[in-house]
């Protein structure tokens, strides 16, 4: 555990650079990627990542050094050229957008690899840093890199904050933005530019292949936690930063482990975790909701049974044995046991020896359900002109979901009826 | 004739060189509820997009209140087809309606309280105020349509151009929209609505444009609703026209001699 402490103390400046650097990268890529995700442009991030390579190599050849600023400038230019070409191809030919992306991506990447090989064979000593644009090498981040990354990161945040509402509209409904006179071309240009910037920086940590994941994965996970764009951006950026931290930590305690892939691994775990466990939208909470519904239906049906038995015999308070309950309705034994236990816990039923009976609040609840059932049957019968023998099954389901508001609407619309289509009495609370 | 709200002059629009609107030429009066009627694929959406400057026109021009669109943007409002956006976008009803308050002049600025009040008022008019915090994908189709209309109302325009607002909406929404129209008419606004259902058109609108790739007829509804014209718009295909359209595409022929 010593190395963990060492890592967390940040006493080693190199650790500091790597951790801060990857966290900035992760967060900015996630922020920008949220817009790519919402504009359904996931593939474009991939295209940019592949297309900046020739720009980086050319700028290295021209400037002769690996000053991060020069390299990023080259990256921006070739990223832009590739986007213009994709746009041009899909506009002037009949090729689909994804085909155009594929063509541009492979041509640019091929050219990049060619240039990279040339540089490597030229024996230029400084070239060692270039291949991080290919595979990503977070562990080699220096103070200079951090300065550049922070500068770019801040610039991106400022742009997104300043034009937040316009970016929102352009992502949601670009035609409308155009019609009300917003400079949509300019806004789209800016969105593309910040994507290129985020890619040019992020790629140095995770490499070409994983870059698209750094853009898109945080947003896809964050979407599960919120229905608001602002929160979604913040959550995605947190995911990006946390993954950057985890990635650099793992490669610190296990030096043979690469940072970039672990960043993406962490991101994927966060995204998959979100899909499962996020409240409301997550798979798990959807399951939970359906379990809760099942329990509600079960317990309400048991209460209803008590009511029906009491109604038949003219005695609602009479104790019932488990066996009687089991034989008089379609419950399974296990189900009934579970339902009785839940009802007892909520003080709707009470157990005395081996028999069960209904409490005062249980009776109130039971008559509410029976009332809803019969009101609904009557409604179907009177308003939708369904035959009395066709309304029962529908009411069996609907009785469990009718809210008090709908109940009072039903009562009003049917003029507080007392008899249902099967001539049973509709029970109302007595007060 | 009274004041002209919208004029299209010899408007022609093509996709991939195939013309989908030919020489559409009409003048629509202001202060009326106007229906643009035609079967599916007859170019209604394209016509609206051409009016709003969203598609390139091959020839002709559009005048709104006798001016170019760019000079009267603040007086025109557009309600796109409901299916043209992804309703799963992370936004609330209020977020969407507030978009009607965005201007190129408030770029970089935050939405003001006054804008919020205007948006709330617009939501009230379509009976959706109590839904203002709701996520937009939790709305029914009719409610989504009303949100789009509220966004457009929030713009405070004089001319409203709506693409199929009655498609897939419930009876309550239909009624709400119709009431709104007559209220708008009272305030002197002009409403132009794309609609494909002939059955209801006569009841909904004062003035009608029949469209089927070309303009079949335009005028007060009493003049338009006769067998011959309807047959022309809805009956049969416009064989010669669509054949020529195909030819133009195949031969890569210029639609106008420049
Ligand atoms: N973006 C497009 N590219 C090519 N063809 C299109 C495009 N949009 C519409 N069309 C074609 O133009 C014709 C008119 O379409 P549209 O204006 O949507 O009709 P409507 O709204 O009356 O149903 C149709 O044949 C349609 O297939
Ligand atoms: Mg249409």
XYZ file of C-alpha atoms and ligand atoms in Angstrom:
717
model
C 0.000 0.000 0.000
C 3.055 2.176 0.168
C 2.860 3.042 -3.478
C -0.774 4.123 -3.093
C 0.259 6.603 -0.410
C 3.100 7.792 -2.543
C 0.740 8.298 -5.440
C -1.836 10.136 -3.407
C 0.709 12.424 -1.782
C 1.625 13.774 -5.219
C 5.147 14.319 -3.940
C 6.615 13.110 -7.206
C 6.198 15.986 -9.714
C 5.902 13.498 -12.570
C 2.955 11.868 -10.879
C 1.426 15.283 -10.502
C 1.779 16.082 -14.197
C 0.378 12.779 -15.311
C -2.579 12.808 -12.961
C -3.554 16.421 -13.524
C -2.959 16.088 -17.250
C -5.133 13.017 -17.709
C -7.872 14.463 -15.536
C -8.031 17.652 -17.611
C -8.013 15.600 -20.796
C -10.766 13.341 -19.578
C -12.981 16.167 -18.368
C -12.663 18.407 -21.428
C -13.141 15.547 -23.880
C -16.262 14.541 -21.977
C -17.685 18.065 -21.940
C -17.175 18.550 -25.663
C -18.201 14.968 -26.401
C -21.589 15.548 -24.782
C -22.489 17.768 -27.718
C -21.125 15.264 -30.249
C -23.196 12.596 -28.538
C -26.382 14.662 -28.576
C -25.843 15.718 -32.184
C -25.380 12.022 -33.045
C -21.909 12.615 -34.349
C -20.039 9.869 -32.523
C -18.247 8.779 -35.695
C -16.971 12.264 -36.422
C -14.810 12.169 -33.279
C -13.233 8.990 -34.572
C -12.600 10.575 -37.961
C -10.931 13.604 -36.397
C -8.728 11.417 -34.192
C -7.419 9.561 -37.237
C -7.121 12.651 -39.370
C -4.938 14.787 -37.148
C -1.929 12.495 -37.507
C -0.622 13.890 -40.817
C -1.022 17.408 -39.442
C 1.015 16.571 -36.371
C 3.779 14.958 -38.457
C 3.907 17.797 -40.986
C 4.089 20.406 -38.289
C 6.939 18.447 -36.707
C 8.743 18.256 -40.055
C 8.324 21.979 -40.629
C 9.097 23.241 -37.150
C 11.701 20.562 -36.458
C 10.840 20.284 -32.782
C 8.125 18.823 -30.645
C 6.779 21.939 -29.073
C 3.258 20.928 -27.986
C 1.758 24.153 -29.303
C 3.075 23.622 -32.815
C 1.915 20.029 -32.850
C -1.573 21.003 -31.732
C -1.743 23.710 -34.371
C -0.907 21.102 -37.011
C -3.533 18.824 -35.519
C -6.207 21.515 -35.706
C -5.473 22.312 -39.318
C -5.577 18.750 -40.537
C -8.619 18.015 -38.374
C -10.383 20.895 -40.049
C -9.383 19.894 -43.542
C -10.731 16.409 -42.900
C -14.087 17.745 -41.680
C -14.423 19.989 -44.717
C -13.672 17.044 -46.969
C -16.255 14.838 -45.261
C -18.797 17.587 -45.641
C -17.850 18.210 -49.253
C -17.981 14.548 -50.221
C -21.396 13.950 -48.707
C -22.762 17.134 -50.223
C -21.533 16.768 -53.767
C -21.740 13.016 -54.250
C -24.447 10.495 -53.509
C -22.267 8.820 -50.872
C -23.727 8.600 -47.383
C -22.139 10.516 -44.553
C -20.638 7.432 -42.894
C -19.046 6.368 -46.160
C -17.509 9.810 -46.536
C -16.186 9.561 -42.978
C -14.674 6.159 -43.740
C -12.917 7.404 -46.862
C -11.445 10.519 -45.281
C -10.467 8.731 -42.114
C -8.462 6.030 -43.868
C -6.806 8.333 -46.390
C -5.660 10.757 -43.700
C -4.559 8.034 -41.341
C -2.630 6.311 -44.115
C -0.849 9.550 -44.957
C -0.104 10.084 -41.287
C 1.461 6.676 -40.845
C 3.554 7.244 -43.973
C 4.891 10.544 -42.625
C 5.488 9.020 -39.206
C 7.550 6.209 -40.715
C 9.545 8.740 -42.702
C 10.303 10.730 -39.570
C 11.332 7.638 -37.669
C 13.764 6.607 -40.396
C 15.253 10.058 -40.594
C 16.757 9.359 -37.160
C 15.548 12.617 -35.727
C 16.178 12.369 -32.013
C 13.193 14.395 -31.007
C 10.718 12.121 -32.759
C 10.374 9.925 -29.699
C 7.445 12.022 -28.499
C 5.478 11.792 -31.721
C 4.223 8.268 -31.415
C 2.161 9.287 -28.428
C -0.261 10.717 -30.983
C -0.627 7.186 -32.260
C -0.866 5.088 -29.117
C -1.116 7.691 -26.396
C 1.453 7.934 -23.657
C 0.086 9.631 -20.608
C 3.101 8.622 -18.518
C 5.321 10.927 -20.549
C 3.307 14.099 -19.970
C 5.542 17.006 -18.982
C 4.998 20.335 -17.331
C 4.857 22.030 -20.733
C 2.112 19.676 -21.791
C 0.137 20.445 -18.660
C 0.370 24.160 -19.325
C -0.933 23.707 -22.854
C -3.671 21.317 -21.747
C -4.867 23.625 -18.990
C -4.887 26.574 -21.351
C -6.926 24.663 -23.916
C -9.166 23.201 -21.230
C -9.983 26.642 -19.854
C -10.593 28.013 -23.341
C -13.027 25.185 -24.076
C -14.898 25.701 -20.820
C -15.189 29.426 -21.469
C -16.531 28.836 -24.983
C -19.087 26.296 -23.801
C -20.244 28.514 -20.943
C -20.524 31.593 -23.119
C -22.527 29.900 -25.867
C -24.218 27.255 -23.764
C -27.797 28.084 -24.732
C -26.976 28.447 -28.421
C -25.096 25.135 -28.467
C -28.103 23.580 -26.791
C -30.463 24.825 -29.484
C -28.133 23.926 -32.348
C -27.842 20.399 -30.953
C -31.590 20.033 -30.452
C -33.082 21.732 -33.487
C -30.611 23.367 -35.895
C -33.291 24.343 -38.434
C -35.108 26.365 -35.838
C -31.866 28.033 -34.789
C -31.342 29.070 -38.394
C -34.850 30.408 -38.759
C -34.646 32.676 -35.726
C -31.495 34.121 -37.206
C -28.746 32.616 -35.062
C -25.375 32.324 -36.815
C -25.676 28.546 -37.091
C -22.738 28.134 -39.468
C -20.500 29.934 -37.012
C -21.824 27.944 -34.055
C -21.293 24.674 -35.889
C -17.807 25.812 -36.813
C -17.088 26.491 -33.141
C -18.492 23.138 -32.054
C -16.296 21.402 -34.607
C -13.264 23.399 -33.518
C -13.643 22.605 -29.842
C -14.070 18.942 -30.752
C -10.850 19.025 -32.748
C -9.066 20.737 -29.865
C -10.322 18.216 -27.338
C -9.238 15.378 -29.624
C -5.817 16.896 -30.281
C -5.181 17.011 -26.544
C -6.920 13.838 -25.464
C -5.245 11.708 -28.091
C -1.894 12.208 -26.389
C -3.142 10.219 -23.426
C -5.220 7.470 -25.004
C -4.143 7.290 -28.650
C -6.027 7.268 -31.933
C -8.082 4.147 -31.452
C -9.498 4.938 -28.030
C -10.072 8.641 -28.567
C -13.687 8.333 -29.711
C -14.439 6.472 -26.481
C -13.037 9.352 -24.438
C -15.481 11.695 -26.199
C -18.625 9.642 -26.307
C -18.597 7.155 -23.402
C -18.881 9.716 -20.570
C -21.898 11.357 -22.206
C -23.632 8.061 -22.836
C -23.268 7.159 -19.159
C -24.188 10.612 -17.882
C -27.427 10.623 -19.870
C -28.758 7.967 -17.484
C -28.414 10.182 -14.429
C -30.218 13.308 -15.534
C -32.719 14.880 -17.891
C -30.996 18.260 -17.983
C -28.207 19.235 -20.323
C -26.248 21.268 -17.761
C -26.132 18.445 -15.259
C -25.346 15.973 -17.997
C -22.258 17.952 -18.993
C -21.085 18.169 -15.392
C -21.611 14.466 -14.733
C -19.875 13.502 -17.992
C -16.908 15.712 -17.114
C -16.714 14.146 -13.670
C -16.712 10.715 -15.257
C -13.893 11.847 -17.536
C -11.831 13.286 -14.687
C -12.371 10.327 -12.366
C -11.395 7.913 -15.130
C -8.281 9.958 -15.819
C -7.379 9.658 -12.165
C -8.017 5.916 -12.035
C -6.080 5.291 -15.244
C -3.014 7.119 -14.035
C -3.225 5.477 -10.623
C -3.292 1.984 -12.077
C -0.367 2.623 -14.347
C 1.520 4.088 -11.381
C 1.147 1.088 -9.089
C 1.652 -1.337 -11.986
C 4.170 0.431 -14.223
C 3.786 -2.093 -17.021
C 0.146 -1.045 -17.361
C -0.604 1.649 -19.957
C -2.590 4.647 -18.761
C -4.841 5.289 -21.764
C -6.510 1.907 -22.004
C -7.142 1.969 -18.275
C -8.733 5.383 -18.534
C -11.080 3.988 -21.142
C -11.674 0.859 -19.064
C -12.649 2.993 -16.086
C -14.948 5.038 -18.299
C -16.601 1.933 -19.641
C -17.176 0.614 -16.129
C -18.742 3.937 -15.141
C -20.950 3.971 -18.226
C -22.070 0.366 -17.850
C -22.586 0.961 -14.128
C -24.792 3.931 -15.016
C -26.849 1.897 -17.435
C -27.493 -0.594 -14.647
C -27.744 1.421 -11.501
C -28.789 4.955 -12.376
C -31.997 6.011 -10.638
C -35.134 6.028 -12.814
C -33.502 5.340 -16.190
C -31.195 2.516 -15.108
C -32.018 -1.118 -15.804
C -31.980 -1.934 -12.107
C -34.398 0.767 -11.043
C -36.717 -0.193 -13.874
C -36.600 -3.755 -12.539
C -37.209 -2.492 -9.037
C -40.193 -0.527 -10.195
C -41.666 -3.599 -11.818
C -41.060 -5.596 -8.608
C -42.774 -2.901 -6.608
C -45.705 -2.939 -8.985
C -45.938 -6.693 -8.662
C -45.955 -6.463 -4.867
C -48.592 -3.748 -4.946
C -50.817 -5.834 -7.173
C -50.317 -8.893 -4.978
C -51.106 -7.218 -1.660
C -54.050 -5.317 -3.064
C -55.479 -8.528 -4.466
C -55.196 -10.218 -1.064
C -56.996 -7.326 0.609
C -59.674 -7.503 -2.039
C -60.109 -11.193 -1.301
C -60.757 -10.380 2.355
C -63.368 -7.916 1.247
C -65.086 -10.348 -1.103
C -65.168 -13.117 1.506
C -66.541 -10.695 4.071
C -69.109 -9.403 1.611
C -70.327 -12.924 0.774
C -70.699 -13.913 4.395
C -71.817 -10.553 5.690
C -68.942 -10.466 8.153
C -65.799 -8.509 7.304
C -64.047 -9.146 10.609
C -64.158 -12.942 10.483
C -60.700 -14.574 10.738
C -59.503 -16.543 7.700
C -57.157 -19.499 7.602
C -54.236 -19.659 5.204
C -55.883 -22.608 3.512
C -59.127 -20.778 2.932
C -57.273 -17.848 1.410
C -55.229 -20.149 -0.777
C -58.193 -22.064 -2.154
C -60.480 -19.125 -2.758
C -58.229 -17.234 -5.182
C -55.546 -17.901 -7.740
C -52.550 -17.177 -5.472
C -49.540 -19.450 -5.350
C -48.559 -20.604 -1.898
C -45.245 -18.752 -1.813
C -46.810 -15.610 -3.193
C -49.570 -15.644 -0.614
C -47.087 -16.126 2.248
C -45.033 -13.201 1.012
C -48.077 -10.979 0.486
C -49.507 -11.732 3.944
C -46.157 -10.906 5.515
C -46.009 -7.536 3.734
C -49.578 -6.715 4.718
C -48.871 -7.597 8.327
C -45.855 -5.344 8.325
C -48.004 -2.461 7.127
C -50.683 -3.194 9.749
C -53.277 -3.900 7.131
C -53.723 -7.493 8.327
C -53.203 -9.051 11.728
C -52.351 -12.640 12.617
C -53.927 -14.428 15.537
C -52.805 -18.010 16.054
C -53.065 -19.584 12.611
C -55.723 -17.212 11.303
C -55.582 -13.809 9.634
C -57.893 -10.889 9.854
C -58.232 -7.498 8.418
C -57.491 -4.380 10.462
C -59.464 -1.168 10.320
C -57.010 0.505 7.963
C -56.804 -2.717 5.975
C -60.545 -2.648 5.497
C -60.444 0.947 4.359
C -57.801 0.073 1.804
C -59.683 -3.022 0.667
C -62.887 -1.099 0.098
C -60.944 1.547 -1.800
C -59.675 -1.074 -4.243
C -63.081 -2.673 -4.614
C -64.572 0.762 -5.160
C -62.060 1.579 -7.908
C -62.694 -1.777 -9.553
C -66.431 -1.283 -9.594
C -66.267 2.354 -10.628
C -64.076 1.440 -13.556
C -66.381 -1.401 -14.588
C -69.275 0.986 -14.518
C -67.356 3.552 -16.509
C -66.462 1.038 -19.224
C -70.019 -0.167 -19.280
C -71.715 3.224 -19.411
C -69.309 5.354 -21.365
C -67.620 2.855 -23.645
C -70.737 0.716 -23.962
C -68.925 -2.495 -23.142
C -71.013 -5.470 -22.054
C -70.965 -6.132 -18.282
C -69.265 -9.491 -18.811
C -66.414 -7.818 -20.710
C -65.360 -5.253 -18.163
C -64.033 -7.347 -15.297
C -60.596 -8.266 -16.648
C -59.793 -4.724 -17.611
C -60.805 -3.458 -14.187
C -58.593 -6.097 -12.547
C -55.565 -4.272 -13.899
C -56.758 -0.680 -13.839
C -57.897 -0.734 -10.201
C -54.228 -0.778 -9.117
C -53.179 2.361 -10.941
C -56.098 4.746 -10.545
C -54.988 7.816 -8.600
C -57.196 9.746 -6.161
C -57.640 12.499 -8.780
C -58.923 10.069 -11.377
C -61.082 8.472 -8.719
C -62.838 11.717 -7.943
C -63.212 12.433 -11.664
C -64.826 9.019 -12.124
C -67.123 9.585 -9.191
C -68.171 12.943 -10.525
C -68.643 11.796 -14.088
C -70.744 8.805 -13.009
C -72.589 10.877 -10.408
C -71.409 8.903 -7.379
C -73.069 5.636 -8.366
C -73.896 2.964 -5.781
C -74.307 -0.154 -7.898
C -71.855 -1.625 -10.420
C -72.812 -3.398 -13.687
C -72.925 -6.751 -11.855
C -75.340 -5.300 -9.281
C -72.764 -5.291 -6.494
C -72.666 -2.420 -4.068
C -69.937 0.176 -4.543
C -68.425 0.847 -1.109
C -67.695 4.438 -0.054
C -65.843 5.526 3.061
C -68.275 6.175 5.892
C -67.598 9.426 7.659
C -56.838 42.566 -52.070
C -55.948 43.222 -48.444
C -52.431 43.348 -47.054
C -50.184 40.594 -48.271
C -48.460 38.562 -45.557
C -46.576 36.197 -47.821
C -45.779 36.113 -51.482
C -43.953 33.403 -53.371
C -42.957 34.247 -56.866
C -42.279 31.466 -59.337
C -40.673 29.363 -56.640
C -38.915 26.208 -57.804
C -37.057 23.822 -55.497
C -35.195 20.620 -56.399
C -33.557 17.855 -54.415
C -30.675 16.167 -56.219
C -31.811 18.056 -59.286
C -35.300 16.535 -59.157
C -37.772 19.413 -58.848
C -40.268 18.868 -56.032
C -41.834 22.315 -56.328
C -42.475 23.904 -59.699
C -43.244 27.535 -60.228
C -45.216 27.999 -57.067
C -46.668 31.447 -57.223
C -49.165 32.876 -54.748
C -49.993 35.763 -52.477
C -51.539 35.138 -49.074
C -53.538 37.797 -47.211
C -52.652 38.762 -43.677
C -54.914 38.246 -40.678
C -56.239 34.909 -41.913
C -55.912 31.257 -40.983
C -54.521 29.692 -44.126
C -54.155 26.013 -44.943
C -51.628 24.621 -47.376
C -53.226 21.383 -48.434
C -51.911 18.526 -50.509
C -51.286 14.776 -50.387
C -48.183 13.275 -48.810
C -45.034 13.988 -50.753
C -46.604 16.915 -52.559
C -43.889 19.298 -51.365
C -45.622 21.069 -48.474
C -42.733 20.751 -46.038
C -40.323 21.735 -48.778
C -42.396 24.819 -49.501
C -42.254 25.913 -45.854
C -38.527 25.255 -45.735
C -38.054 27.313 -48.855
C -40.079 30.137 -47.337
C -37.951 29.989 -44.189
C -34.707 29.889 -46.143
C -33.812 26.350 -45.051
C -33.501 24.880 -48.538
C -31.942 26.422 -51.611
C -34.381 27.499 -54.262
C -33.556 26.924 -57.928
C -35.527 29.964 -58.964
C -38.030 32.508 -57.758
C -38.226 34.457 -54.551
C -40.202 34.822 -51.342
C -41.415 38.069 -49.819
C -42.766 38.343 -46.301
C -44.713 41.508 -45.553
C -43.237 42.709 -48.811
C -39.674 42.325 -47.543
C -36.886 39.765 -47.568
C -36.868 37.199 -44.784
C -33.686 38.626 -43.282
C -35.379 41.983 -42.736
C -38.450 40.573 -41.013
C -37.103 37.596 -39.058
C -38.496 38.964 -35.829
C -41.976 39.021 -37.300
C -42.010 35.420 -38.548
C -42.144 32.243 -36.532
C -41.741 28.665 -37.707
C -43.047 25.476 -36.122
C -41.235 22.511 -37.681
C -42.737 19.062 -38.028
C -42.808 17.401 -34.617
C -40.862 14.348 -35.807
C -38.010 16.507 -37.037
C -36.301 16.506 -33.626
C -35.221 13.876 -31.119
C -37.524 14.269 -28.119
C -35.137 12.289 -25.966
C -32.911 15.360 -25.830
C -32.137 16.327 -22.205
C -34.356 19.385 -21.841
C -37.465 20.440 -19.965
C -40.606 21.911 -21.487
C -39.517 25.348 -20.248
C -36.054 24.930 -21.811
C -37.634 24.330 -25.203
C -40.115 27.206 -24.990
C -37.343 29.577 -23.910
C -35.579 28.790 -27.190
C -38.242 30.988 -28.767
C -36.596 33.918 -26.955
C -33.099 33.354 -28.343
C -31.908 36.047 -30.721
C -28.654 36.778 -32.424
C -28.719 39.933 -30.295
C -28.647 37.995 -27.030
C -25.820 35.701 -28.001
C -23.502 35.136 -24.993
C -26.199 36.480 -22.675
C -28.283 34.704 -20.105
C -32.044 34.397 -20.468
C -33.739 37.231 -18.590
C -36.655 37.086 -16.196
C -38.770 38.883 -18.773
C -38.061 36.130 -21.292
C -39.099 33.576 -18.697
C -42.362 35.392 -18.096
C -43.082 35.525 -21.810
C -42.350 31.805 -22.130
C -44.647 31.024 -19.192
C -47.395 33.072 -20.796
C -46.973 31.172 -24.055
C -47.205 27.870 -22.179
C -50.344 29.090 -20.471
C -51.908 29.879 -23.849
C -51.513 26.288 -25.011
C -52.587 24.921 -21.630
C -49.202 23.449 -20.764
C -47.988 25.679 -17.948
C -48.241 22.988 -15.301
C -45.883 20.849 -17.370
C -43.101 23.397 -17.573
C -40.639 21.328 -15.532
C -41.404 18.080 -17.313
C -38.736 16.267 -19.364
C -39.851 16.524 -22.987
C -39.790 12.792 -23.706
C -42.437 12.254 -21.044
C -45.014 14.168 -23.046
C -47.656 12.745 -25.339
C -47.495 13.617 -29.034
C -50.164 16.271 -28.631
C -48.352 17.836 -25.694
C -45.096 17.915 -27.647
C -46.891 19.692 -30.458
C -48.237 22.250 -28.011
C -44.755 22.834 -26.633
C -43.512 23.560 -30.148
C -46.376 25.988 -30.695
C -45.669 27.667 -27.357
C -42.039 28.125 -28.355
C -43.209 29.811 -31.504
C -45.692 32.024 -29.614
C -42.876 33.094 -27.289
C -41.245 34.719 -30.293
C -44.070 37.242 -30.434
C -44.247 37.236 -34.232
C -46.958 38.427 -36.621
C -46.792 35.546 -39.075
C -46.802 31.915 -37.927
C -45.867 29.081 -40.225
C -46.615 25.588 -38.932
C -45.851 22.188 -40.422
C -48.580 19.607 -39.784
C -49.504 20.639 -36.240
C -52.563 18.367 -36.279
C -50.758 15.129 -37.069
C -50.968 12.541 -34.306
C -52.517 14.801 -31.687
C -55.375 14.019 -29.321
C -58.773 15.702 -29.468
C -57.933 18.021 -26.570
C -54.841 19.316 -28.343
C -56.724 19.764 -31.597
C -59.292 21.864 -29.813
C -56.650 23.854 -27.960
C -54.841 24.624 -31.203
C -58.031 25.669 -32.994
C -59.032 27.966 -30.147
C -55.590 29.455 -30.201
C -55.857 30.091 -33.943
C -59.083 32.033 -33.613
C -57.584 34.037 -30.768
C -54.538 34.803 -32.883
C -56.756 35.833 -35.729
C -58.526 38.270 -33.451
C -55.169 39.804 -32.621
C -54.534 40.279 -36.314
C -51.919 37.560 -36.653
C -51.545 35.458 -39.766
C -51.299 31.691 -39.421
C -50.193 29.451 -42.262
C -50.621 25.765 -41.589
C -49.555 22.749 -43.601
C -52.243 20.101 -43.489
C -52.860 16.943 -45.491
C -56.357 16.016 -44.408
C -59.070 17.241 -46.747
C -61.911 16.229 -44.428
C -61.060 18.771 -41.764
C -59.497 21.458 -43.948
C -62.700 23.269 -44.735
C -63.606 23.647 -41.075
C -60.150 24.725 -39.957
C -59.148 27.378 -42.465
C -60.394 30.624 -44.053
C -58.160 30.482 -47.036
C -56.606 27.551 -48.821
C -53.676 26.759 -51.062
C -53.928 23.456 -52.899
C -50.508 22.080 -53.635
C -49.266 19.114 -55.544
C -45.728 19.778 -56.708
C -47.154 22.781 -58.480
C -49.779 25.102 -57.071
C -53.204 23.823 -58.072
C -55.225 26.699 -56.663
C -55.238 29.341 -53.976
C -58.088 31.415 -52.624
C -60.861 31.716 -50.051
C -62.047 28.242 -49.098
C -65.466 28.604 -50.722
C -63.802 29.036 -54.106
C -61.318 26.254 -53.649
C -63.575 23.466 -52.490
C -64.897 22.269 -55.808
C -64.633 18.822 -57.305
C -62.471 19.765 -60.213
C -59.713 21.426 -58.245
C -59.644 18.758 -55.548
C -59.472 16.099 -58.216
C -56.554 17.917 -59.698
C -54.682 18.093 -56.409
C -55.522 14.709 -54.976
C -56.642 12.572 -57.863
C -54.151 10.712 -59.976
C -50.523 11.481 -60.411
C -49.308 14.435 -62.320
C -47.862 12.174 -64.903
C -46.302 14.534 -67.342
C -44.821 16.676 -64.606
C -43.211 13.796 -62.722
C -41.875 12.321 -65.972
C -40.288 15.597 -66.883
C -38.884 15.794 -63.350
C -37.210 12.433 -63.815
C -35.812 13.566 -67.152
C -34.372 16.689 -65.626
C -32.591 14.560 -63.057
C -31.331 11.966 -65.523
C -30.019 14.450 -68.023
C -28.666 16.751 -65.332
C -30.542 19.509 -67.075
C -30.528 23.050 -65.678
C -33.999 23.869 -64.413
C -33.675 27.458 -65.583
C -31.740 28.915 -68.441
C -29.530 31.298 -66.603
N -33.842 16.076 -48.135
C -34.438 15.528 -49.209
N -33.682 14.962 -50.189
C -34.270 14.418 -51.276
N -35.596 14.375 -51.492
C -36.409 14.915 -50.556
C -35.870 15.500 -49.369
N -36.909 15.946 -48.616
C -38.030 15.652 -49.305
N -37.747 15.029 -50.473
C -38.716 14.612 -51.479
O -39.424 15.738 -51.902
C -40.803 15.462 -52.098
C -41.640 16.422 -51.262
O -41.424 16.161 -49.891
P -42.102 16.996 -48.734
O -41.881 18.430 -48.988
O -41.610 16.469 -47.446
O -43.642 16.648 -48.929
P -44.864 16.778 -47.929
O -44.443 17.619 -46.759
O -45.946 17.396 -48.743
O -45.244 15.391 -47.525
C -40.987 14.009 -51.726
O -41.012 13.260 -52.907
C -39.780 13.678 -50.898
O -39.436 12.334 -51.078
Mg -44.378 17.197 -44.678
